[in-house]
Amino acid sequence: MLTIRSSQPSPTASVDFNRSTSSTQVVADKEKKLFEEWRLWVMNAPVGEGKNREIACNRMEDCKKRDAVWLELNDLGLSSLPGSWPPSVKYLNLSNNCLTCLPTLPDLLEFLYADHNLLTHLPEVWPAGVIELHLNFNQLEQLPKILPTNLTYLDVSDNRLKSLSDSLPFFIEVIIAYNNYLTHLSVSPIYLTEINVSNNQIKDLPEYFSPSLRTCDVSYNQITRIPAGIIAFAGAARFYVRHNPFPENVQRAIHDLDFNPSYYRVKFIGV
């Protein structure tokens, strides 16, 4: 018996095709809306900034089309940024611009480089996945009360900070904050391995540091004493203490530690 097969598409196939077409159209519409927003940002550029905004816009469009995770908008002299981003961005480089504030950042962002700008404040809301912030050489006078929960690396050197946040993220490992106006140091997150707060105005050190600490640079401050808790520190840390006004008795006590084997794990450098 001859079997005749129908050439007509099944209803199910037709529905699937329509769904696919509709989904593709939604994606295209979203991309078009993004591109239009970026082009409008270019059109509204201040005098002298239009050319570099055009470059930035082209890079964002290329990033969106390729679903790239890197976006380089550094060294363009940008004074502001658009409010939307290519959704795939995880590494964002905004270094060497003229930004005074940051817009809403990409949802998937992990690494932000915004050093050498004119930032005076930071966002209160951050993408959940941010693990590194490079914010050195700005004009920050304070840190926000809330920093990214998963942050492990923070560089805020060469700013105008008078204190570090009392609510630093639990997982932070490295804090770089030299060349500021810090007057005290009270931070000791449990996973902290390195802290550099040299060239500040710190007078006192905390009594306790986390055992995970390996390097602490407090050179060029106003410290006059070493707390007993640091002398008996359980970790294998190096404390850089150059150019602090230690009295002679403190200097002698620190030198004596170098010859006392019970404290061999702690090294004071620069006295």
PDB file of N, CA and C in Angstrom, residues 164-235:
ATOM      1  N   LEU A 164      38.126  54.583  56.619  1.00  0.00           N
ATOM      2  CA  LEU A 164      37.651  53.470  55.821  1.00  0.00           C
ATOM      3  C   LEU A 164      36.293  53.035  56.360  1.00  0.00           C
ATOM      4  N   SER A 165      35.516  52.423  55.520  1.00  0.00           N
ATOM      5  CA  SER A 165      34.184  51.999  55.935  1.00  0.00           C
ATOM      6  C   SER A 165      34.260  51.033  57.114  1.00  0.00           C
ATOM      7  N   ASP A 166      33.364  51.217  58.073  1.00  0.00           N
ATOM      8  CA  ASP A 166      33.302  50.301  59.219  1.00  0.00           C
ATOM      9  C   ASP A 166      32.623  48.992  58.848  1.00  0.00           C
ATOM     10  N   SER A 167      32.060  48.940  57.659  1.00  0.00           N
ATOM     11  CA  SER A 167      31.359  47.724  57.226  1.00  0.00           C
ATOM     12  C   SER A 167      31.995  47.167  55.954  1.00  0.00           C
ATOM     13  N   LEU A 168      33.324  46.991  55.996  1.00  0.00           N
ATOM     14  CA  LEU A 168      34.010  46.408  54.855  1.00  0.00           C
ATOM     15  C   LEU A 168      33.511  44.986  54.625  1.00  0.00           C
ATOM     16  N   PRO A 169      33.459  44.558  53.371  1.00  0.00           N
ATOM     17  CA  PRO A 169      32.924  43.227  53.073  1.00  0.00           C
ATOM     18  C   PRO A 169      33.667  42.108  53.792  1.00  0.00           C
ATOM     19  N   PHE A 170      32.960  41.083  54.148  1.00  0.00           N
ATOM     20  CA  PHE A 170      33.483  39.964  54.919  1.00  0.00           C
ATOM     21  C   PHE A 170      34.649  39.278  54.223  1.00  0.00           C
ATOM     22  N   PHE A 171      34.594  39.177  52.870  1.00  0.00           N
ATOM     23  CA  PHE A 171      35.569  38.388  52.134  1.00  0.00           C
ATOM     24  C   PHE A 171      36.764  39.202  51.628  1.00  0.00           C
ATOM     25  N   ILE A 172      36.845  40.465  51.959  1.00  0.00           N
ATOM     26  CA  ILE A 172      37.918  41.283  51.392  1.00  0.00           C
ATOM     27  C   ILE A 172      39.294  40.777  51.831  1.00  0.00           C
ATOM     28  N   GLU A 173      40.233  40.739  50.871  1.00  0.00           N
ATOM     29  CA  GLU A 173      41.574  40.214  51.114  1.00  0.00           C
ATOM     30  C   GLU A 173      42.654  41.287  51.019  1.00  0.00           C
ATOM     31  N   VAL A 174      42.445  42.268  50.136  1.00  0.00           N
ATOM     32  CA  VAL A 174      43.473  43.296  49.912  1.00  0.00           C
ATOM     33  C   VAL A 174      42.825  44.677  49.966  1.00  0.00           C
ATOM     34  N   ILE A 175      43.441  45.566  50.774  1.00  0.00           N
ATOM     35  CA  ILE A 175      43.008  46.962  50.857  1.00  0.00           C
ATOM     36  C   ILE A 175      44.219  47.843  50.592  1.00  0.00           C
ATOM     37  N   ILE A 176      44.133  48.671  49.558  1.00  0.00           N
ATOM     38  CA  ILE A 176      45.199  49.616  49.221  1.00  0.00           C
ATOM     39  C   ILE A 176      44.624  51.018  49.403  1.00  0.00           C
ATOM     40  N   ALA A 177      45.155  51.754  50.375  1.00  0.00           N
ATOM     41  CA  ALA A 177      44.580  53.065  50.685  1.00  0.00           C
ATOM     42  C   ALA A 177      45.651  54.080  51.075  1.00  0.00           C
ATOM     43  N   TYR A 178      46.832  54.003  50.448  1.00  0.00           N
ATOM     44  CA  TYR A 178      47.879  54.966  50.774  1.00  0.00           C
ATOM     45  C   TYR A 178      47.560  56.327  50.155  1.00  0.00           C
ATOM     46  N   ASN A 179      48.255  57.345  50.659  1.00  0.00           N
ATOM     47  CA  ASN A 179      48.072  58.721  50.184  1.00  0.00           C
ATOM     48  C   ASN A 179      46.621  59.191  50.321  1.00  0.00           C
ATOM     49  N   ASN A 180      46.121  59.137  51.554  1.00  0.00           N
ATOM     50  CA  ASN A 180      44.821  59.694  51.888  1.00  0.00           C
ATOM     51  C   ASN A 180      44.978  60.551  53.142  1.00  0.00           C
ATOM     52  N   TYR A 181      43.882  60.748  53.877  1.00  0.00           N
ATOM     53  CA  TYR A 181      43.923  61.526  55.115  1.00  0.00           C
ATOM     54  C   TYR A 181      43.403  60.696  56.289  1.00  0.00           C
ATOM     55  N   LEU A 182      43.654  59.405  56.273  1.00  0.00           N
ATOM     56  CA  LEU A 182      43.182  58.522  57.330  1.00  0.00           C
ATOM     57  C   LEU A 182      43.843  58.872  58.656  1.00  0.00           C
ATOM     58  N   THR A 183      43.046  58.914  59.709  1.00  0.00           N
ATOM     59  CA  THR A 183      43.585  59.238  61.031  1.00  0.00           C
ATOM     60  C   THR A 183      43.590  58.038  61.970  1.00  0.00           C
ATOM     61  N   HIS A 184      42.869  57.007  61.613  1.00  0.00           N
ATOM     62  CA  HIS A 184      42.855  55.807  62.450  1.00  0.00           C
ATOM     63  C   HIS A 184      42.635  54.575  61.574  1.00  0.00           C
ATOM     64  N   LEU A 185      42.948  53.452  62.115  1.00  0.00           N
ATOM     65  CA  LEU A 185      42.804  52.186  61.405  1.00  0.00           C
ATOM     66  C   LEU A 185      42.156  51.187  62.350  1.00  0.00           C
ATOM     67  N   SER A 186      40.942  50.797  62.007  1.00  0.00           N
ATOM     68  CA  SER A 186      40.223  49.886  62.899  1.00  0.00           C
ATOM     69  C   SER A 186      39.744  48.631  62.170  1.00  0.00           C
ATOM     70  N   VAL A 187      40.145  48.481  60.920  1.00  0.00           N
ATOM     71  CA  VAL A 187      39.640  47.361  60.130  1.00  0.00           C
ATOM     72  C   VAL A 187      40.480  46.107  60.348  1.00  0.00           C
ATOM     73  N   SER A 188      39.809  44.975  60.382  1.00  0.00           N
ATOM     74  CA  SER A 188      40.508  43.702  60.397  1.00  0.00           C
ATOM     75  C   SER A 188      39.581  42.587  59.932  1.00  0.00           C
ATOM     76  N   PRO A 189      39.136  42.659  58.674  1.00  0.00           N
ATOM     77  CA  PRO A 189      38.292  41.583  58.141  1.00  0.00           C
ATOM     78  C   PRO A 189      39.007  40.238  58.257  1.00  0.00           C
ATOM     79  N   ILE A 190      38.257  39.193  58.417  1.00  0.00           N
ATOM     80  CA  ILE A 190      38.824  37.891  58.762  1.00  0.00           C
ATOM     81  C   ILE A 190      39.725  37.318  57.674  1.00  0.00           C
ATOM     82  N   TYR A 191      39.476  37.655  56.403  1.00  0.00           N
ATOM     83  CA  TYR A 191      40.286  37.096  55.312  1.00  0.00           C
ATOM     84  C   TYR A 191      41.359  38.060  54.807  1.00  0.00           C
ATOM     85  N   LEU A 192      41.548  39.176  55.483  1.00  0.00           N
ATOM     86  CA  LEU A 192      42.508  40.188  55.031  1.00  0.00           C
ATOM     87  C   LEU A 192      43.931  39.636  55.009  1.00  0.00           C
ATOM     88  N   THR A 193      44.601  39.763  53.848  1.00  0.00           N
ATOM     89  CA  THR A 193      45.989  39.305  53.721  1.00  0.00           C
ATOM     90  C   THR A 193      46.961  40.470  53.514  1.00  0.00           C
ATOM     91  N   GLU A 194      46.473  41.582  52.986  1.00  0.00           N
ATOM     92  CA  GLU A 194      47.368  42.714  52.711  1.00  0.00           C
ATOM     93  C   GLU A 194      46.627  44.023  52.909  1.00  0.00           C
ATOM     94  N   ILE A 195      47.280  44.956  53.587  1.00  0.00           N
ATOM     95  CA  ILE A 195      46.732  46.301  53.727  1.00  0.00           C
ATOM     96  C   ILE A 195      47.871  47.308  53.634  1.00  0.00           C
ATOM     97  N   ASN A 196      47.688  48.322  52.819  1.00  0.00           N
ATOM     98  CA  ASN A 196      48.684  49.379  52.654  1.00  0.00           C
ATOM     99  C   ASN A 196      48.002  50.713  52.914  1.00  0.00           C
ATOM    100  N   VAL A 197      48.334  51.308  54.052  1.00  0.00           N
ATOM    101  CA  VAL A 197      47.781  52.613  54.411  1.00  0.00           C
ATOM    102  C   VAL A 197      48.925  53.592  54.699  1.00  0.00           C
ATOM    103  N   SER A 198      50.006  53.447  53.976  1.00  0.00           N
ATOM    104  CA  SER A 198      51.140  54.359  54.143  1.00  0.00           C
ATOM    105  C   SER A 198      50.770  55.766  53.678  1.00  0.00           C
ATOM    106  N   ASN A 199      51.552  56.739  54.136  1.00  0.00           N
ATOM    107  CA  ASN A 199      51.327  58.140  53.771  1.00  0.00           C
ATOM    108  C   ASN A 199      49.916  58.605  54.118  1.00  0.00           C
ATOM    109  N   ASN A 200      49.581  58.447  55.389  1.00  0.00           N
ATOM    110  CA  ASN A 200      48.330  58.962  55.925  1.00  0.00           C
ATOM    111  C   ASN A 200      48.639  59.728  57.204  1.00  0.00           C
ATOM    112  N   GLN A 201      47.669  59.857  58.097  1.00  0.00           N
ATOM    113  CA  GLN A 201      47.858  60.572  59.363  1.00  0.00           C
ATOM    114  C   GLN A 201      47.443  59.692  60.539  1.00  0.00           C
ATOM    115  N   ILE A 202      47.651  58.409  60.401  1.00  0.00           N
ATOM    116  CA  ILE A 202      47.234  57.439  61.408  1.00  0.00           C
ATOM    117  C   ILE A 202      48.097  57.554  62.664  1.00  0.00           C
ATOM    118  N   LYS A 203      47.438  57.596  63.809  1.00  0.00           N
ATOM    119  CA  LYS A 203      48.150  57.715  65.082  1.00  0.00           C
ATOM    120  C   LYS A 203      48.166  56.413  65.871  1.00  0.00           C
ATOM    121  N   ASP A 204      47.151  55.596  65.679  1.00  0.00           N
ATOM    122  CA  ASP A 204      47.037  54.369  66.468  1.00  0.00           C
ATOM    123  C   ASP A 204      46.733  53.182  65.568  1.00  0.00           C
ATOM    124  N   LEU A 205      47.267  52.046  65.940  1.00  0.00           N
ATOM    125  CA  LEU A 205      46.971  50.790  65.259  1.00  0.00           C
ATOM    126  C   LEU A 205      45.946  49.998  66.061  1.00  0.00           C
ATOM    127  N   PRO A 206      45.153  49.168  65.414  1.00  0.00           N
ATOM    128  CA  PRO A 206      44.218  48.323  66.168  1.00  0.00           C
ATOM    129  C   PRO A 206      44.959  47.296  67.011  1.00  0.00           C
ATOM    130  N   GLU A 207      44.324  46.831  68.052  1.00  0.00           N
ATOM    131  CA  GLU A 207      44.948  45.843  68.929  1.00  0.00           C
ATOM    132  C   GLU A 207      45.043  44.472  68.269  1.00  0.00           C
ATOM    133  N   TYR A 208      44.235  44.277  67.241  1.00  0.00           N
ATOM    134  CA  TYR A 208      44.133  42.932  66.675  1.00  0.00           C
ATOM    135  C   TYR A 208      44.085  42.982  65.154  1.00  0.00           C
ATOM    136  N   PHE A 209      44.793  42.066  64.517  1.00  0.00           N
ATOM    137  CA  PHE A 209      44.669  41.831  63.080  1.00  0.00           C
ATOM    138  C   PHE A 209      44.317  40.365  62.866  1.00  0.00           C
ATOM    139  N   SER A 210      43.636  40.100  61.776  1.00  0.00           N
ATOM    140  CA  SER A 210      43.287  38.718  61.462  1.00  0.00           C
ATOM    141  C   SER A 210      44.551  37.888  61.246  1.00  0.00           C
ATOM    142  N   PRO A 211      44.585  36.633  61.696  1.00  0.00           N
ATOM    143  CA  PRO A 211      45.756  35.763  61.488  1.00  0.00           C
ATOM    144  C   PRO A 211      46.111  35.536  60.022  1.00  0.00           C
ATOM    145  N   SER A 212      45.177  35.840  59.124  1.00  0.00           N
ATOM    146  CA  SER A 212      45.451  35.660  57.696  1.00  0.00           C
ATOM    147  C   SER A 212      46.369  36.753  57.144  1.00  0.00           C
ATOM    148  N   LEU A 213      46.559  37.841  57.889  1.00  0.00           N
ATOM    149  CA  LEU A 213      47.358  38.971  57.404  1.00  0.00           C
ATOM    150  C   LEU A 213      48.797  38.555  57.121  1.00  0.00           C
ATOM    151  N   ARG A 214      49.324  39.010  55.964  1.00  0.00           N
ATOM    152  CA  ARG A 214      50.715  38.738  55.603  1.00  0.00           C
ATOM    153  C   ARG A 214      51.533  40.016  55.447  1.00  0.00           C
ATOM    154  N   THR A 215      50.900  41.106  55.028  1.00  0.00           N
ATOM    155  CA  THR A 215      51.623  42.363  54.834  1.00  0.00           C
ATOM    156  C   THR A 215      50.777  43.534  55.311  1.00  0.00           C
ATOM    157  N   CYS A 216      51.407  44.379  56.138  1.00  0.00           N
ATOM    158  CA  CYS A 216      50.749  45.598  56.607  1.00  0.00           C
ATOM    159  C   CYS A 216      51.742  46.745  56.486  1.00  0.00           C
ATOM    160  N   ASP A 217      51.441  47.725  55.647  1.00  0.00           N
ATOM    161  CA  ASP A 217      52.335  48.866  55.455  1.00  0.00           C
ATOM    162  C   ASP A 217      51.700  50.109  56.062  1.00  0.00           C
ATOM    163  N   VAL A 218      52.286  50.570  57.166  1.00  0.00           N
ATOM    164  CA  VAL A 218      51.809  51.787  57.824  1.00  0.00           C
ATOM    165  C   VAL A 218      52.921  52.834  57.860  1.00  0.00           C
ATOM    166  N   SER A 219      53.818  52.776  56.900  1.00  0.00           N
ATOM    167  CA  SER A 219      54.915  53.741  56.814  1.00  0.00           C
ATOM    168  C   SER A 219      54.381  55.160  56.613  1.00  0.00           C
ATOM    169  N   TYR A 220      55.189  56.129  57.046  1.00  0.00           N
ATOM    170  CA  TYR A 220      54.855  57.550  56.857  1.00  0.00           C
ATOM    171  C   TYR A 220      53.495  57.898  57.468  1.00  0.00           C
ATOM    172  N   ASN A 221      53.352  57.611  58.756  1.00  0.00           N
ATOM    173  CA  ASN A 221      52.180  58.000  59.514  1.00  0.00           C
ATOM    174  C   ASN A 221      52.622  58.681  60.801  1.00  0.00           C
ATOM    175  N   GLN A 222      51.760  58.713  61.808  1.00  0.00           N
ATOM    176  CA  GLN A 222      52.069  59.382  63.078  1.00  0.00           C
ATOM    177  C   GLN A 222      51.975  58.402  64.252  1.00  0.00           C
ATOM    178  N   ILE A 223      52.334  57.154  64.010  1.00  0.00           N
ATOM    179  CA  ILE A 223      52.209  56.095  65.013  1.00  0.00           C
ATOM    180  C   ILE A 223      53.356  56.194  66.021  1.00  0.00           C
ATOM    181  N   THR A 224      53.018  56.064  67.304  1.00  0.00           N
ATOM    182  CA  THR A 224      54.031  56.172  68.360  1.00  0.00           C
ATOM    183  C   THR A 224      54.168  54.907  69.200  1.00  0.00           C
ATOM    184  N   ARG A 225      53.267  53.942  69.007  1.00  0.00           N
ATOM    185  CA  ARG A 225      53.335  52.722  69.801  1.00  0.00           C
ATOM    186  C   ARG A 225      52.849  51.523  68.979  1.00  0.00           C
ATOM    187  N   ILE A 226      53.330  50.361  69.380  1.00  0.00           N
ATOM    188  CA  ILE A 226      52.889  49.108  68.775  1.00  0.00           C
ATOM    189  C   ILE A 226      52.052  48.363  69.807  1.00  0.00           C
ATOM    190  N   PRO A 227      50.775  48.123  69.544  1.00  0.00           N
ATOM    191  CA  PRO A 227      49.926  47.430  70.530  1.00  0.00           C
ATOM    192  C   PRO A 227      50.454  46.034  70.855  1.00  0.00           C
ATOM    193  N   ALA A 228      50.217  45.605  72.095  1.00  0.00           N
ATOM    194  CA  ALA A 228      50.684  44.293  72.542  1.00  0.00           C
ATOM    195  C   ALA A 228      50.098  43.170  71.702  1.00  0.00           C
ATOM    196  N   GLY A 229      48.872  43.371  71.243  1.00  0.00           N
ATOM    197  CA  GLY A 229      48.232  42.341  70.428  1.00  0.00           C
ATOM    198  C   GLY A 229      48.958  42.083  69.125  1.00  0.00           C
ATOM    199  N   ILE A 230      49.587  43.118  68.572  1.00  0.00           N
ATOM    200  CA  ILE A 230      50.353  42.953  67.337  1.00  0.00           C
ATOM    201  C   ILE A 230      51.700  42.295  67.637  1.00  0.00           C
ATOM    202  N   ILE A 231      52.303  42.661  68.751  1.00  0.00           N
ATOM    203  CA  ILE A 231      53.584  42.048  69.120  1.00  0.00           C
ATOM    204  C   ILE A 231      53.428  40.542  69.297  1.00  0.00           C
ATOM    205  N   ALA A 232      52.292  40.151  69.851  1.00  0.00           N
ATOM    206  CA  ALA A 232      52.027  38.724  70.066  1.00  0.00           C
ATOM    207  C   ALA A 232      51.237  38.119  68.915  1.00  0.00           C
ATOM    208  N   PHE A 233      51.299  38.744  67.760  1.00  0.00           N
ATOM    209  CA  PHE A 233      50.512  38.324  66.594  1.00  0.00           C
ATOM    210  C   PHE A 233      50.804  36.871  66.228  1.00  0.00           C
ATOM    211  N   ALA A 234      49.736  36.135  65.939  1.00  0.00           N
ATOM    212  CA  ALA A 234      49.884  34.693  65.680  1.00  0.00           C
ATOM    213  C   ALA A 234      50.246  34.385  64.235  1.00  0.00           C
ATOM    214  N   GLY A 235      50.062  35.336  63.347  1.00  0.00           N
ATOM    215  CA  GLY A 235      50.333  35.076  61.940  1.00  0.00           C
ATOM    216  C   GLY A 235      51.778  35.335  61.569  1.00  0.00           C
TER     217      GLY A 235
END
